[in-house]
Amino acid sequence: YACELTADPRVMEPVYLVEIQCPETAMGGIYGVLTRRRGHVFEESRVMGTPMYVIKAYLPVMESFGFTADLRSNTGGQAFPQCVFDHWQILPGNPLGPTSEPGVVVMETRKREGLKEGIPALDNYLDKL
Protein backbone atom coordinates (compact mmCIF):
# COMPACT_ATOMS: atom_id res chain seq x y z
CA TYR A 1 0.00 0.00 0.00
CA ALA A 2 2.93 2.35 0.69
CA CYS A 3 4.04 2.10 -2.94
CA GLU A 4 0.58 3.28 -4.07
CA LEU A 5 0.71 6.30 -1.79
CA THR A 6 4.14 7.34 -3.08
CA ALA A 7 3.49 6.65 -6.78
CA ASP A 8 1.40 9.77 -7.59
CA PRO A 9 -1.92 7.83 -7.80
CA ARG A 10 -4.86 8.85 -9.99
CA VAL A 11 -8.53 7.86 -10.10
CA MET A 12 -9.99 6.52 -13.35
CA GLU A 13 -13.66 7.12 -14.10
CA PRO A 14 -15.92 5.43 -16.66
CA VAL A 15 -17.37 7.60 -19.42
CA TYR A 16 -20.57 7.12 -21.43
CA LEU A 17 -21.02 7.85 -25.11
CA VAL A 18 -24.37 9.66 -25.21
CA GLU A 19 -26.40 9.96 -28.39
CA ILE A 20 -29.26 12.44 -28.18
CA GLN A 21 -31.96 12.91 -30.81
CA CYS A 22 -33.79 16.22 -30.68
CA PRO A 23 -35.27 19.05 -32.75
CA GLU A 24 -33.18 22.19 -33.29
CA THR A 25 -35.19 24.14 -30.70
CA ALA A 26 -34.04 21.81 -27.89
CA MET A 27 -30.31 22.02 -28.60
CA GLY A 28 -29.61 24.91 -26.21
CA GLY A 29 -31.06 22.99 -23.27
CA ILE A 30 -28.98 19.94 -24.15
CA TYR A 31 -25.73 21.90 -24.21
CA GLY A 32 -26.61 23.47 -20.85
CA VAL A 33 -27.30 20.13 -19.16
CA LEU A 34 -24.15 18.53 -20.59
CA THR A 35 -21.98 21.47 -19.49
CA ARG A 36 -23.33 21.35 -15.92
CA ARG A 37 -22.57 17.62 -15.76
CA ARG A 38 -18.99 17.78 -17.12
CA GLY A 39 -20.06 16.39 -20.49
CA HIS A 40 -18.86 17.65 -23.85
CA VAL A 41 -20.27 17.40 -27.35
CA PHE A 42 -17.96 16.03 -30.05
CA GLU A 43 -20.39 15.63 -32.95
CA GLU A 44 -23.58 17.28 -34.12
CA SER A 45 -25.41 16.27 -37.30
CA ARG A 46 -28.77 16.76 -38.90
CA VAL A 47 -30.93 13.79 -39.91
CA MET A 48 -31.66 14.40 -43.60
CA GLY A 49 -35.33 14.82 -44.48
CA THR A 50 -36.38 15.50 -40.88
CA PRO A 51 -36.21 18.44 -38.46
CA MET A 52 -34.21 16.25 -36.04
CA TYR A 53 -30.57 16.53 -35.01
CA VAL A 54 -28.29 13.88 -33.51
CA ILE A 55 -25.83 15.08 -30.87
CA LYS A 56 -23.02 12.81 -29.68
CA ALA A 57 -21.27 13.60 -26.43
CA TYR A 58 -19.14 12.10 -23.69
CA LEU A 59 -20.59 12.10 -20.17
CA PRO A 60 -18.88 10.77 -17.01
CA VAL A 61 -20.95 7.93 -15.53
CA MET A 62 -20.76 9.61 -12.12
CA GLU A 63 -22.66 12.59 -13.60
CA SER A 64 -25.27 10.46 -15.40
CA PHE A 65 -27.58 9.76 -12.47
CA GLY A 66 -30.77 11.74 -13.12
CA PHE A 67 -29.44 12.84 -16.53
CA THR A 68 -32.49 11.74 -18.55
CA ALA A 69 -34.96 13.50 -16.23
CA ASP A 70 -32.81 16.66 -16.19
CA LEU A 71 -32.51 16.60 -19.97
CA ARG A 72 -36.23 16.13 -20.50
CA SER A 73 -37.12 18.94 -18.08
CA ASN A 74 -34.70 21.34 -19.81
CA THR A 75 -35.91 20.49 -23.32
CA GLY A 76 -39.63 20.16 -22.69
CA GLY A 77 -39.45 16.40 -23.25
CA GLN A 78 -38.09 16.80 -26.78
CA ALA A 79 -34.69 15.12 -26.27
CA PHE A 80 -34.20 11.36 -26.36
CA PRO A 81 -30.83 10.19 -24.96
CA GLN A 82 -29.15 6.79 -25.23
CA CYS A 83 -26.09 6.01 -23.10
CA VAL A 84 -23.48 3.29 -23.61
CA PHE A 85 -20.09 2.78 -21.95
CA ASP A 86 -17.28 4.11 -24.15
CA HIS A 87 -13.98 4.50 -22.28
CA TRP A 88 -12.14 5.30 -19.05
CA GLN A 89 -10.52 8.65 -18.33
CA ILE A 90 -8.37 10.04 -15.53
CA LEU A 91 -10.30 12.18 -13.08
CA PRO A 92 -8.14 15.33 -12.86
CA GLY A 93 -6.71 16.11 -9.45
CA ASN A 94 -4.93 14.39 -6.59
CA PRO A 95 -6.96 11.64 -4.85
CA LEU A 96 -4.87 12.10 -1.70
CA GLY A 97 -6.07 15.71 -1.31
CA PRO A 98 -9.29 15.81 0.75
CA THR A 99 -10.72 18.84 -1.09
CA SER A 100 -10.02 17.75 -4.68
CA GLU A 101 -12.75 16.04 -6.69
CA PRO A 102 -10.94 12.67 -6.75
CA GLY A 103 -10.25 13.07 -3.03
CA VAL A 104 -13.96 13.52 -2.34
CA VAL A 105 -14.72 10.42 -4.44
CA VAL A 106 -12.15 8.41 -2.45
CA MET A 107 -13.57 9.61 0.89
CA GLU A 108 -17.16 8.79 -0.15
CA THR A 109 -16.08 5.32 -1.30
CA ARG A 110 -14.18 4.66 1.94
CA LYS A 111 -17.23 5.72 3.95
CA ARG A 112 -19.57 3.53 1.86
CA GLU A 113 -17.23 0.51 2.28
CA GLY A 114 -17.02 0.98 6.05
CA LEU A 115 -13.35 2.01 6.10
CA LYS A 116 -11.84 4.84 8.14
CA GLU A 117 -12.63 8.13 6.43
CA GLY A 118 -9.08 9.45 6.29
CA ILE A 119 -6.43 7.95 4.05
CA PRO A 120 -3.93 6.10 6.29
CA ALA A 121 -0.65 7.91 6.84
CA LEU A 122 2.42 6.67 4.99
CA ASP A 123 4.15 6.15 8.37
CA ASN A 124 1.81 3.22 9.03
CA TYR A 125 3.43 1.28 6.19
CA LEU A 126 7.11 2.17 6.44
CA ASP A 127 9.56 -0.22 8.11
CA LYS A 128 10.61 0.86 11.57
CA LEU A 129 13.89 -0.29 13.08
mmCIF file of C-alpha atoms in Angstrom:
data_model
loop_
_atom_site.group_PDB
_atom_site.id
_atom_site.type_symbol
_atom_site.label_atom_id
_atom_site.label_comp_id
_atom_site.label_asym_id
_atom_site.label_seq_id
_atom_site.Cartn_x
_atom_site.Cartn_y
_atom_site.Cartn_z
ATOM 1 C CA TYR A 1 0.000 0.000 0.000
ATOM 2 C CA ALA A 2 2.929 2.351 0.686
ATOM 3 C CA CYS A 3 4.041 2.105 -2.940
ATOM 4 C CA GLU A 4 0.583 3.280 -4.073
ATOM 5 C CA LEU A 5 0.710 6.303 -1.785
ATOM 6 C CA THR A 6 4.141 7.341 -3.076
ATOM 7 C CA ALA A 7 3.486 6.653 -6.778
ATOM 8 C CA ASP A 8 1.397 9.767 -7.586
ATOM 9 C CA PRO A 9 -1.918 7.828 -7.802
ATOM 10 C CA ARG A 10 -4.860 8.855 -9.988
ATOM 11 C CA VAL A 11 -8.532 7.862 -10.100
ATOM 12 C CA MET A 12 -9.989 6.522 -13.347
ATOM 13 C CA GLU A 13 -13.656 7.122 -14.100
ATOM 14 C CA PRO A 14 -15.919 5.430 -16.661
ATOM 15 C CA VAL A 15 -17.370 7.603 -19.424
ATOM 16 C CA TYR A 16 -20.568 7.118 -21.433
ATOM 17 C CA LEU A 17 -21.019 7.855 -25.106
ATOM 18 C CA VAL A 18 -24.369 9.656 -25.206
ATOM 19 C CA GLU A 19 -26.400 9.963 -28.394
ATOM 20 C CA ILE A 20 -29.262 12.440 -28.179
ATOM 21 C CA GLN A 21 -31.961 12.908 -30.813
ATOM 22 C CA CYS A 22 -33.787 16.218 -30.684
ATOM 23 C CA PRO A 23 -35.272 19.052 -32.754
ATOM 24 C CA GLU A 24 -33.181 22.190 -33.286
ATOM 25 C CA THR A 25 -35.186 24.141 -30.697
ATOM 26 C CA ALA A 26 -34.038 21.813 -27.891
ATOM 27 C CA MET A 27 -30.308 22.016 -28.598
ATOM 28 C CA GLY A 28 -29.614 24.913 -26.206
ATOM 29 C CA GLY A 29 -31.064 22.989 -23.267
ATOM 30 C CA ILE A 30 -28.984 19.938 -24.153
ATOM 31 C CA TYR A 31 -25.734 21.902 -24.213
ATOM 32 C CA GLY A 32 -26.611 23.472 -20.847
ATOM 33 C CA VAL A 33 -27.301 20.128 -19.165
ATOM 34 C CA LEU A 34 -24.153 18.532 -20.590
ATOM 35 C CA THR A 35 -21.985 21.468 -19.491
ATOM 36 C CA ARG A 36 -23.325 21.347 -15.918
ATOM 37 C CA ARG A 37 -22.573 17.624 -15.764
ATOM 38 C CA ARG A 38 -18.985 17.779 -17.119
ATOM 39 C CA GLY A 39 -20.065 16.386 -20.490
ATOM 40 C CA HIS A 40 -18.860 17.647 -23.848
ATOM 41 C CA VAL A 41 -20.265 17.401 -27.354
ATOM 42 C CA PHE A 42 -17.959 16.029 -30.047
ATOM 43 C CA GLU A 43 -20.386 15.633 -32.955
ATOM 44 C CA GLU A 44 -23.582 17.285 -34.121
ATOM 45 C CA SER A 45 -25.406 16.265 -37.299
ATOM 46 C CA ARG A 46 -28.771 16.757 -38.903
ATOM 47 C CA VAL A 47 -30.931 13.789 -39.914
ATOM 48 C CA MET A 48 -31.661 14.400 -43.598
ATOM 49 C CA GLY A 49 -35.329 14.822 -44.483
ATOM 50 C CA THR A 50 -36.382 15.502 -40.880
ATOM 51 C CA PRO A 51 -36.208 18.438 -38.458
ATOM 52 C CA MET A 52 -34.210 16.250 -36.044
ATOM 53 C CA TYR A 53 -30.572 16.529 -35.009
ATOM 54 C CA VAL A 54 -28.295 13.883 -33.508
ATOM 55 C CA ILE A 55 -25.833 15.080 -30.873
ATOM 56 C CA LYS A 56 -23.023 12.810 -29.684
ATOM 57 C CA ALA A 57 -21.266 13.604 -26.431
ATOM 58 C CA TYR A 58 -19.143 12.097 -23.690
ATOM 59 C CA LEU A 59 -20.588 12.098 -20.168
ATOM 60 C CA PRO A 60 -18.885 10.772 -17.010
ATOM 61 C CA VAL A 61 -20.950 7.929 -15.533
ATOM 62 C CA MET A 62 -20.757 9.614 -12.119
ATOM 63 C CA GLU A 63 -22.660 12.588 -13.601
ATOM 64 C CA SER A 64 -25.268 10.465 -15.404
ATOM 65 C CA PHE A 65 -27.580 9.760 -12.473
ATOM 66 C CA GLY A 66 -30.765 11.743 -13.121
ATOM 67 C CA PHE A 67 -29.441 12.844 -16.527
ATOM 68 C CA THR A 68 -32.488 11.741 -18.546
ATOM 69 C CA ALA A 69 -34.956 13.500 -16.231
ATOM 70 C CA ASP A 70 -32.807 16.660 -16.185
ATOM 71 C CA LEU A 71 -32.508 16.599 -19.970
ATOM 72 C CA ARG A 72 -36.227 16.131 -20.499
ATOM 73 C CA SER A 73 -37.116 18.939 -18.082
ATOM 74 C CA ASN A 74 -34.699 21.343 -19.814
ATOM 75 C CA THR A 75 -35.915 20.487 -23.319
ATOM 76 C CA GLY A 76 -39.634 20.156 -22.686
ATOM 77 C CA GLY A 77 -39.454 16.396 -23.249
ATOM 78 C CA GLN A 78 -38.087 16.802 -26.782
ATOM 79 C CA ALA A 79 -34.693 15.123 -26.275
ATOM 80 C CA PHE A 80 -34.200 11.362 -26.358
ATOM 81 C CA PRO A 81 -30.827 10.186 -24.955
ATOM 82 C CA GLN A 82 -29.148 6.793 -25.228
ATOM 83 C CA CYS A 83 -26.086 6.010 -23.104
ATOM 84 C CA VAL A 84 -23.484 3.289 -23.611
ATOM 85 C CA PHE A 85 -20.089 2.777 -21.953
ATOM 86 C CA ASP A 86 -17.276 4.110 -24.152
ATOM 87 C CA HIS A 87 -13.981 4.499 -22.278
ATOM 88 C CA TRP A 88 -12.141 5.297 -19.054
ATOM 89 C CA GLN A 89 -10.517 8.655 -18.327
ATOM 90 C CA ILE A 90 -8.365 10.045 -15.535
ATOM 91 C CA LEU A 91 -10.300 12.185 -13.084
ATOM 92 C CA PRO A 92 -8.135 15.328 -12.864
ATOM 93 C CA GLY A 93 -6.707 16.113 -9.448
ATOM 94 C CA ASN A 94 -4.934 14.388 -6.588
ATOM 95 C CA PRO A 95 -6.963 11.639 -4.854
ATOM 96 C CA LEU A 96 -4.871 12.101 -1.699
ATOM 97 C CA GLY A 97 -6.072 15.706 -1.305
ATOM 98 C CA PRO A 98 -9.286 15.809 0.753
ATOM 99 C CA THR A 99 -10.719 18.835 -1.091
ATOM 100 C CA SER A 100 -10.015 17.749 -4.678
ATOM 101 C CA GLU A 101 -12.752 16.043 -6.692
ATOM 102 C CA PRO A 102 -10.943 12.673 -6.751
ATOM 103 C CA GLY A 103 -10.251 13.068 -3.029
ATOM 104 C CA VAL A 104 -13.962 13.524 -2.339
ATOM 105 C CA VAL A 105 -14.724 10.418 -4.437
ATOM 106 C CA VAL A 106 -12.153 8.408 -2.454
ATOM 107 C CA MET A 107 -13.568 9.611 0.890
ATOM 108 C CA GLU A 108 -17.160 8.792 -0.146
ATOM 109 C CA THR A 109 -16.076 5.323 -1.297
ATOM 110 C CA ARG A 110 -14.179 4.663 1.942
ATOM 111 C CA LYS A 111 -17.233 5.721 3.954
ATOM 112 C CA ARG A 112 -19.567 3.532 1.863
ATOM 113 C CA GLU A 113 -17.233 0.514 2.277
ATOM 114 C CA GLY A 114 -17.019 0.982 6.054
ATOM 115 C CA LEU A 115 -13.345 2.010 6.095
ATOM 116 C CA LYS A 116 -11.844 4.837 8.141
ATOM 117 C CA GLU A 117 -12.631 8.128 6.429
ATOM 118 C CA GLY A 118 -9.084 9.446 6.292
ATOM 119 C CA ILE A 119 -6.429 7.949 4.052
ATOM 120 C CA PRO A 120 -3.934 6.103 6.286
ATOM 121 C CA ALA A 121 -0.649 7.912 6.838
ATOM 122 C CA LEU A 122 2.415 6.675 4.991
ATOM 123 C CA ASP A 123 4.149 6.154 8.367
ATOM 124 C CA ASN A 124 1.805 3.221 9.032
ATOM 125 C CA TYR A 125 3.426 1.285 6.187
ATOM 126 C CA LEU A 126 7.107 2.169 6.444
ATOM 127 C CA ASP A 127 9.559 -0.217 8.106
ATOM 128 C CA LYS A 128 10.609 0.861 11.574
ATOM 129 C CA LEU A 129 13.893 -0.286 13.081
#
